[in-house]
CHARMM-style PDB file with segment names, atoms N, HN, CA, C and O in Angstrom:
ATOM      1  N   UNK     1     -27.711  -7.253  -1.129  1.00  0.00      PROA
ATOM      2  CA  UNK     1     -27.052  -6.384  -0.139  1.00  0.00      PROA
ATOM      3  C   UNK     1     -25.726  -7.005   0.306  1.00  0.00      PROA
ATOM      4  O   UNK     1     -24.702  -6.324   0.365  1.00  0.00      PROA
ATOM      5  N   UNK     2     -25.756  -8.274   0.610  1.00  0.00      PROA
ATOM      6  HN  UNK     2     -26.588  -8.827   0.562  1.00  0.00      PROA
ATOM      7  CA  UNK     2     -24.538  -8.948   1.081  1.00  0.00      PROA
ATOM      8  C   UNK     2     -23.440  -8.946   0.027  1.00  0.00      PROA
ATOM      9  O   UNK     2     -22.266  -8.747   0.338  1.00  0.00      PROA
ATOM     10  N   UNK     3     -23.840  -9.174  -1.238  1.00  0.00      PROA
ATOM     11  HN  UNK     3     -24.794  -9.336  -1.490  1.00  0.00      PROA
ATOM     12  CA  UNK     3     -22.851  -9.240  -2.309  1.00  0.00      PROA
ATOM     13  C   UNK     3     -22.151  -7.899  -2.474  1.00  0.00      PROA
ATOM     14  O   UNK     3     -20.940  -7.856  -2.689  1.00  0.00      PROA
ATOM     15  N   UNK     4     -22.902  -6.798  -2.377  1.00  0.00      PROA
ATOM     16  HN  UNK     4     -23.886  -6.833  -2.202  1.00  0.00      PROA
ATOM     17  CA  UNK     4     -22.289  -5.472  -2.527  1.00  0.00      PROA
ATOM     18  C   UNK     4     -21.321  -5.203  -1.372  1.00  0.00      PROA
ATOM     19  O   UNK     4     -20.276  -4.582  -1.563  1.00  0.00      PROA
ATOM     20  N   UNK     5     -21.673  -5.669  -0.186  1.00  0.00      PROA
ATOM     21  HN  UNK     5     -22.522  -6.174  -0.031  1.00  0.00      PROA
ATOM     22  CA  UNK     5     -20.772  -5.513   0.962  1.00  0.00      PROA
ATOM     23  C   UNK     5     -19.469  -6.262   0.716  1.00  0.00      PROA
ATOM     24  O   UNK     5     -18.381  -5.742   0.962  1.00  0.00      PROA
ATOM     25  N   UNK     6     -19.599  -7.493   0.226  1.00  0.00      PROA
ATOM     26  HN  UNK     6     -20.483  -7.915   0.026  1.00  0.00      PROA
ATOM     27  CA  UNK     6     -18.410  -8.305  -0.041  1.00  0.00      PROA
ATOM     28  C   UNK     6     -17.553  -7.646  -1.112  1.00  0.00      PROA
ATOM     29  O   UNK     6     -16.328  -7.608  -0.991  1.00  0.00      PROA
ATOM     30  N   UNK     7     -18.190  -7.124  -2.165  1.00  0.00      PROA
ATOM     31  HN  UNK     7     -19.184  -7.155  -2.264  1.00  0.00      PROA
ATOM     32  CA  UNK     7     -17.449  -6.487  -3.248  1.00  0.00      PROA
ATOM     33  C   UNK     7     -16.674  -5.275  -2.735  1.00  0.00      PROA
ATOM     34  O   UNK     7     -15.503  -5.098  -3.072  1.00  0.00      PROA
ATOM     35  N   UNK     8     -17.319  -4.443  -1.926  1.00  0.00      PROA
ATOM     36  HN  UNK     8     -18.271  -4.587  -1.652  1.00  0.00      PROA
ATOM     37  CA  UNK     8     -16.642  -3.252  -1.405  1.00  0.00      PROA
ATOM     38  C   UNK     8     -15.496  -3.661  -0.485  1.00  0.00      PROA
ATOM     39  O   UNK     8     -14.445  -3.020  -0.476  1.00  0.00      PROA
ATOM     40  N   UNK     9     -15.695  -4.714   0.281  1.00  0.00      PROA
ATOM     41  HN  UNK     9     -16.549  -5.235   0.274  1.00  0.00      PROA
ATOM     42  CA  UNK     9     -14.631  -5.197   1.158  1.00  0.00      PROA
ATOM     43  C   UNK     9     -13.458  -5.712   0.352  1.00  0.00      PROA
ATOM     44  O   UNK     9     -12.300  -5.473   0.695  1.00  0.00      PROA
ATOM     45  N   UNK    10     -13.765  -6.422  -0.723  1.00  0.00      PROA
ATOM     46  HN  UNK    10     -14.705  -6.616  -1.002  1.00  0.00      PROA
ATOM     47  CA  UNK    10     -12.706  -6.949  -1.580  1.00  0.00      PROA
ATOM     48  C   UNK    10     -11.930  -5.801  -2.219  1.00  0.00      PROA
ATOM     49  O   UNK    10     -10.703  -5.837  -2.303  1.00  0.00      PROA
ATOM     50  N   UNK    11     -12.665  -4.780  -2.668  1.00  0.00      PROA
ATOM     51  HN  UNK    11     -13.662  -4.751  -2.599  1.00  0.00      PROA
ATOM     52  CA  UNK    11     -12.035  -3.617  -3.290  1.00  0.00      PROA
ATOM     53  C   UNK    11     -11.148  -2.906  -2.267  1.00  0.00      PROA
ATOM     54  O   UNK    11     -10.037  -2.487  -2.592  1.00  0.00      PROA
ATOM     55  N   UNK    12     -11.633  -2.773  -1.047  1.00  0.00      PROA
ATOM     56  HN  UNK    12     -12.535  -3.113  -0.783  1.00  0.00      PROA
ATOM     57  CA  UNK    12     -10.847  -2.134   0.005  1.00  0.00      PROA
ATOM     58  C   UNK    12      -9.557  -2.900   0.270  1.00  0.00      PROA
ATOM     59  O   UNK    12      -8.499  -2.297   0.448  1.00  0.00      PROA
ATOM     60  N   UNK    13      -9.646  -4.229   0.296  1.00  0.00      PROA
ATOM     61  HN  UNK    13     -10.506  -4.718   0.151  1.00  0.00      PROA
ATOM     62  CA  UNK    13      -8.451  -5.047   0.502  1.00  0.00      PROA
ATOM     63  C   UNK    13      -7.463  -4.853  -0.637  1.00  0.00      PROA
ATOM     64  O   UNK    13      -6.256  -4.764  -0.412  1.00  0.00      PROA
ATOM     65  N   UNK    14      -7.981  -4.789  -1.866  1.00  0.00      PROA
ATOM     66  HN  UNK    14      -8.961  -4.862  -2.048  1.00  0.00      PROA
ATOM     67  CA  UNK    14      -7.120  -4.624  -3.035  1.00  0.00      PROA
ATOM     68  C   UNK    14      -6.403  -3.281  -2.957  1.00  0.00      PROA
ATOM     69  O   UNK    14      -5.191  -3.206  -3.161  1.00  0.00      PROA
ATOM     70  N   UNK    15      -7.155  -2.218  -2.659  1.00  0.00      PROA
ATOM     71  HN  UNK    15      -8.140  -2.279  -2.493  1.00  0.00      PROA
ATOM     72  CA  UNK    15      -6.552  -0.888  -2.556  1.00  0.00      PROA
ATOM     73  C   UNK    15      -5.546  -0.853  -1.416  1.00  0.00      PROA
ATOM     74  O   UNK    15      -4.471  -0.270  -1.554  1.00  0.00      PROA
ATOM     75  N   UNK    16      -5.885  -1.468  -0.299  1.00  0.00      PROA
ATOM     76  HN  UNK    16      -6.758  -1.941  -0.186  1.00  0.00      PROA
ATOM     77  CA  UNK    16      -4.977  -1.494   0.841  1.00  0.00      PROA
ATOM     78  C   UNK    16      -3.683  -2.217   0.495  1.00  0.00      PROA
ATOM     79  O   UNK    16      -2.601  -1.791   0.902  1.00  0.00      PROA
ATOM     80  N   UNK    17      -3.792  -3.311  -0.258  1.00  0.00      PROA
ATOM     81  HN  UNK    17      -4.670  -3.657  -0.588  1.00  0.00      PROA
ATOM     82  CA  UNK    17      -2.610  -4.074  -0.658  1.00  0.00      PROA
ATOM     83  C   UNK    17      -1.721  -3.238  -1.558  1.00  0.00      PROA
ATOM     84  O   UNK    17      -0.502  -3.207  -1.393  1.00  0.00      PROA
ATOM     85  N   UNK    18      -2.349  -2.554  -2.519  1.00  0.00      PROA
ATOM     86  HN  UNK    18      -3.339  -2.579  -2.653  1.00  0.00      PROA
ATOM     87  CA  UNK    18      -1.570  -1.698  -3.431  1.00  0.00      PROA
ATOM     88  C   UNK    18      -0.897  -0.578  -2.653  1.00  0.00      PROA
ATOM     89  O   UNK    18       0.271  -0.271  -2.889  1.00  0.00      PROA
ATOM     90  N   UNK    19      -1.629   0.035  -1.725  1.00  0.00      PROA
ATOM     91  HN  UNK    19      -2.578  -0.214  -1.533  1.00  0.00      PROA
ATOM     92  CA  UNK    19      -1.091   1.139  -0.927  1.00  0.00      PROA
ATOM     93  C   UNK    19       0.098   0.651  -0.098  1.00  0.00      PROA
ATOM     94  O   UNK    19       1.120   1.330  -0.009  1.00  0.00      PROA
ATOM     95  N   UNK    20      -0.046  -0.547   0.515  1.00  0.00      PROA
ATOM     96  HN  UNK    20      -0.877  -1.098   0.443  1.00  0.00      PROA
ATOM     97  CA  UNK    20       1.033  -1.088   1.341  1.00  0.00      PROA
ATOM     98  C   UNK    20       2.271  -1.340   0.498  1.00  0.00      PROA
ATOM     99  O   UNK    20       3.386  -1.030   0.917  1.00  0.00      PROA
ATOM    100  N   UNK    21       2.076  -1.906  -0.700  1.00  0.00      PROA
ATOM    101  HN  UNK    21       1.170  -2.158  -1.040  1.00  0.00      PROA
ATOM    102  CA  UNK    21       3.217  -2.170  -1.588  1.00  0.00      PROA
ATOM    103  C   UNK    21       3.884  -0.860  -1.998  1.00  0.00      PROA
ATOM    104  O   UNK    21       5.110  -0.760  -2.028  1.00  0.00      PROA
ATOM    105  N   UNK    22       3.069   0.139  -2.313  1.00  0.00      PROA
ATOM    106  HN  UNK    22       2.073   0.059  -2.289  1.00  0.00      PROA
ATOM    107  CA  UNK    22       3.607   1.433  -2.739  1.00  0.00      PROA
ATOM    108  C   UNK    22       4.404   2.072  -1.608  1.00  0.00      PROA
ATOM    109  O   UNK    22       5.478   2.631  -1.833  1.00  0.00      PROA
ATOM    110  N   UNK    23       3.869   1.986  -0.386  1.00  0.00      PROA
ATOM    111  HN  UNK    23       2.997   1.532  -0.203  1.00  0.00      PROA
ATOM    112  CA  UNK    23       4.569   2.559   0.763  1.00  0.00      PROA
ATOM    113  C   UNK    23       5.897   1.850   0.982  1.00  0.00      PROA
ATOM    114  O   UNK    23       6.907   2.496   1.266  1.00  0.00      PROA
ATOM    115  N   UNK    24       5.905   0.520   0.851  1.00  0.00      PROA
ATOM    116  HN  UNK    24       5.085  -0.005   0.620  1.00  0.00      PROA
ATOM    117  CA  UNK    24       7.147  -0.240   1.012  1.00  0.00      PROA
ATOM    118  C   UNK    24       8.170   0.193  -0.029  1.00  0.00      PROA
ATOM    119  O   UNK    24       9.343   0.383   0.293  1.00  0.00      PROA
ATOM    120  N   UNK    25       7.733   0.348  -1.270  1.00  0.00      PROA
ATOM    121  HN  UNK    25       6.780   0.193  -1.531  1.00  0.00      PROA
ATOM    122  CA  UNK    25       8.641   0.767  -2.342  1.00  0.00      PROA
ATOM    123  C   UNK    25       9.176   2.165  -2.055  1.00  0.00      PROA
ATOM    124  O   UNK    25      10.362   2.429  -2.254  1.00  0.00      PROA
ATOM    125  N   UNK    26       8.312   3.057  -1.591  1.00  0.00      PROA
ATOM    126  HN  UNK    26       7.349   2.843  -1.430  1.00  0.00      PROA
ATOM    127  CA  UNK    26       8.735   4.429  -1.297  1.00  0.00      PROA
ATOM    128  C   UNK    26       9.780   4.420  -0.185  1.00  0.00      PROA
ATOM    129  O   UNK    26      10.780   5.132  -0.269  1.00  0.00      PROA
ATOM    130  N   UNK    27       9.557   3.624   0.845  1.00  0.00      PROA
ATOM    131  HN  UNK    27       8.745   3.045   0.913  1.00  0.00      PROA
ATOM    132  CA  UNK    27      10.510   3.542   1.956  1.00  0.00      PROA
ATOM    133  C   UNK    27      11.835   2.964   1.473  1.00  0.00      PROA
ATOM    134  O   UNK    27      12.903   3.473   1.814  1.00  0.00      PROA
ATOM    135  N   UNK    28      11.759   1.894   0.674  1.00  0.00      PROA
ATOM    136  HN  UNK    28      10.892   1.481   0.398  1.00  0.00      PROA
ATOM    137  CA  UNK    28      12.979   1.259   0.180  1.00  0.00      PROA
ATOM    138  C   UNK    28      13.779   2.212  -0.705  1.00  0.00      PROA
ATOM    139  O   UNK    28      15.009   2.155  -0.734  1.00  0.00      PROA
ATOM    140  N   UNK    29      13.073   3.090  -1.428  1.00  0.00      PROA
ATOM    141  HN  UNK    29      12.074   3.136  -1.404  1.00  0.00      PROA
ATOM    142  CA  UNK    29      13.766   4.030  -2.310  1.00  0.00      PROA
ATOM    143  C   UNK    29      14.371   5.182  -1.518  1.00  0.00      PROA
ATOM    144  O   UNK    29      15.494   5.605  -1.794  1.00  0.00      PROA
ATOM    145  N   UNK    30      13.632   5.690  -0.537  1.00  0.00      PROA
ATOM    146  HN  UNK    30      12.720   5.347  -0.313  1.00  0.00      PROA
ATOM    147  CA  UNK    30      14.081   6.893   0.170  1.00  0.00      PROA
ATOM    148  C   UNK    30      15.035   6.579   1.321  1.00  0.00      PROA
ATOM    149  O   UNK    30      15.854   7.423   1.685  1.00  0.00      PROA
ATOM    150  N   UNK    31      14.946   5.386   1.896  1.00  0.00      PROA
ATOM    151  HN  UNK    31      14.281   4.700   1.601  1.00  0.00      PROA
ATOM    152  CA  UNK    31      15.789   5.054   3.049  1.00  0.00      PROA
ATOM    153  C   UNK    31      17.276   5.108   2.711  1.00  0.00      PROA
ATOM    154  O   UNK    31      18.023   5.765   3.437  1.00  0.00      PROA
ATOM    155  N   UNK    32      17.749   4.449   1.641  1.00  0.00      PROA
ATOM    156  HN  UNK    32      17.142   3.916   1.052  1.00  0.00      PROA
ATOM    157  CA  UNK    32      19.179   4.534   1.302  1.00  0.00      PROA
ATOM    158  C   UNK    32      19.617   5.969   1.040  1.00  0.00      PROA
ATOM    159  O   UNK    32      20.724   6.361   1.411  1.00  0.00      PROA
ATOM    160  N   UNK    33      18.754   6.752   0.404  1.00  0.00      PROA
ATOM    161  HN  UNK    33      17.855   6.434   0.103  1.00  0.00      PROA
ATOM    162  CA  UNK    33      19.098   8.148   0.104  1.00  0.00      PROA
ATOM    163  C   UNK    33      19.279   8.927   1.400  1.00  0.00      PROA
ATOM    164  O   UNK    33      20.256   9.660   1.553  1.00  0.00      PROA
ATOM    165  N   UNK    34      18.351   8.775   2.326  1.00  0.00      PROA
ATOM    166  HN  UNK    34      17.557   8.179   2.202  1.00  0.00      PROA
ATOM    167  CA  UNK    34      18.450   9.502   3.592  1.00  0.00      PROA
ATOM    168  C   UNK    34      19.660   9.027   4.391  1.00  0.00      PROA
ATOM    169  O   UNK    34      20.290   9.819   5.091  1.00  0.00      PROA
ATOM    170  N   UNK    35      19.986   7.744   4.291  1.00  0.00      PROA
ATOM    171  HN  UNK    35      19.474   7.100   3.722  1.00  0.00      PROA
ATOM    172  CA  UNK    35      21.167   7.231   4.981  1.00  0.00      PROA
ATOM    173  C   UNK    35      22.430   7.835   4.395  1.00  0.00      PROA
ATOM    174  O   UNK    35      23.354   8.185   5.130  1.00  0.00      PROA
ATOM    175  N   UNK    36      22.477   7.960   3.065  1.00  0.00      PROA
ATOM    176  HN  UNK    36      21.727   7.676   2.468  1.00  0.00      PROA
ATOM    177  CA  UNK    36      23.647   8.544   2.398  1.00  0.00      PROA
ATOM    178  C   UNK    36      23.780  10.016   2.775  1.00  0.00      PROA
ATOM    179  O   UNK    36      24.881  10.496   3.045  1.00  0.00      PROA
ATOM    180  N   UNK    37      22.652  10.732   2.795  1.00  0.00      PROA
ATOM    181  HN  UNK    37      21.757  10.343   2.576  1.00  0.00      PROA
ATOM    182  CA  UNK    37      22.696  12.157   3.125  1.00  0.00      PROA
ATOM    183  C   UNK    37      23.048  12.344   4.596  1.00  0.00      PROA
ATOM    184  O   UNK    37      23.781  13.265   4.955  1.00  0.00      PROA
ATOM    185  N   UNK    38      22.519  11.466   5.444  1.00  0.00      PROA
ATOM    186  HN  UNK    38      21.923  10.717   5.152  1.00  0.00      PROA
ATOM    187  CA  UNK    38      22.763  11.587   6.878  1.00  0.00      PROA
ATOM    188  C   UNK    38      24.179  11.227   7.202  1.00  0.00      PROA
ATOM    189  OT1 UNK    38      24.577  11.269   8.366  1.00  0.00      PROA
TER     190      UNK     38
END
């Protein structure tokens, strides 16, 4: 039981890390564009 909990937690951290990186990339890509348009 404990091992499955740890595995799911690890998977959640991995997904969260990927999501955070993706969001940062999206912001970095769209921010200059919005600044240019604005």
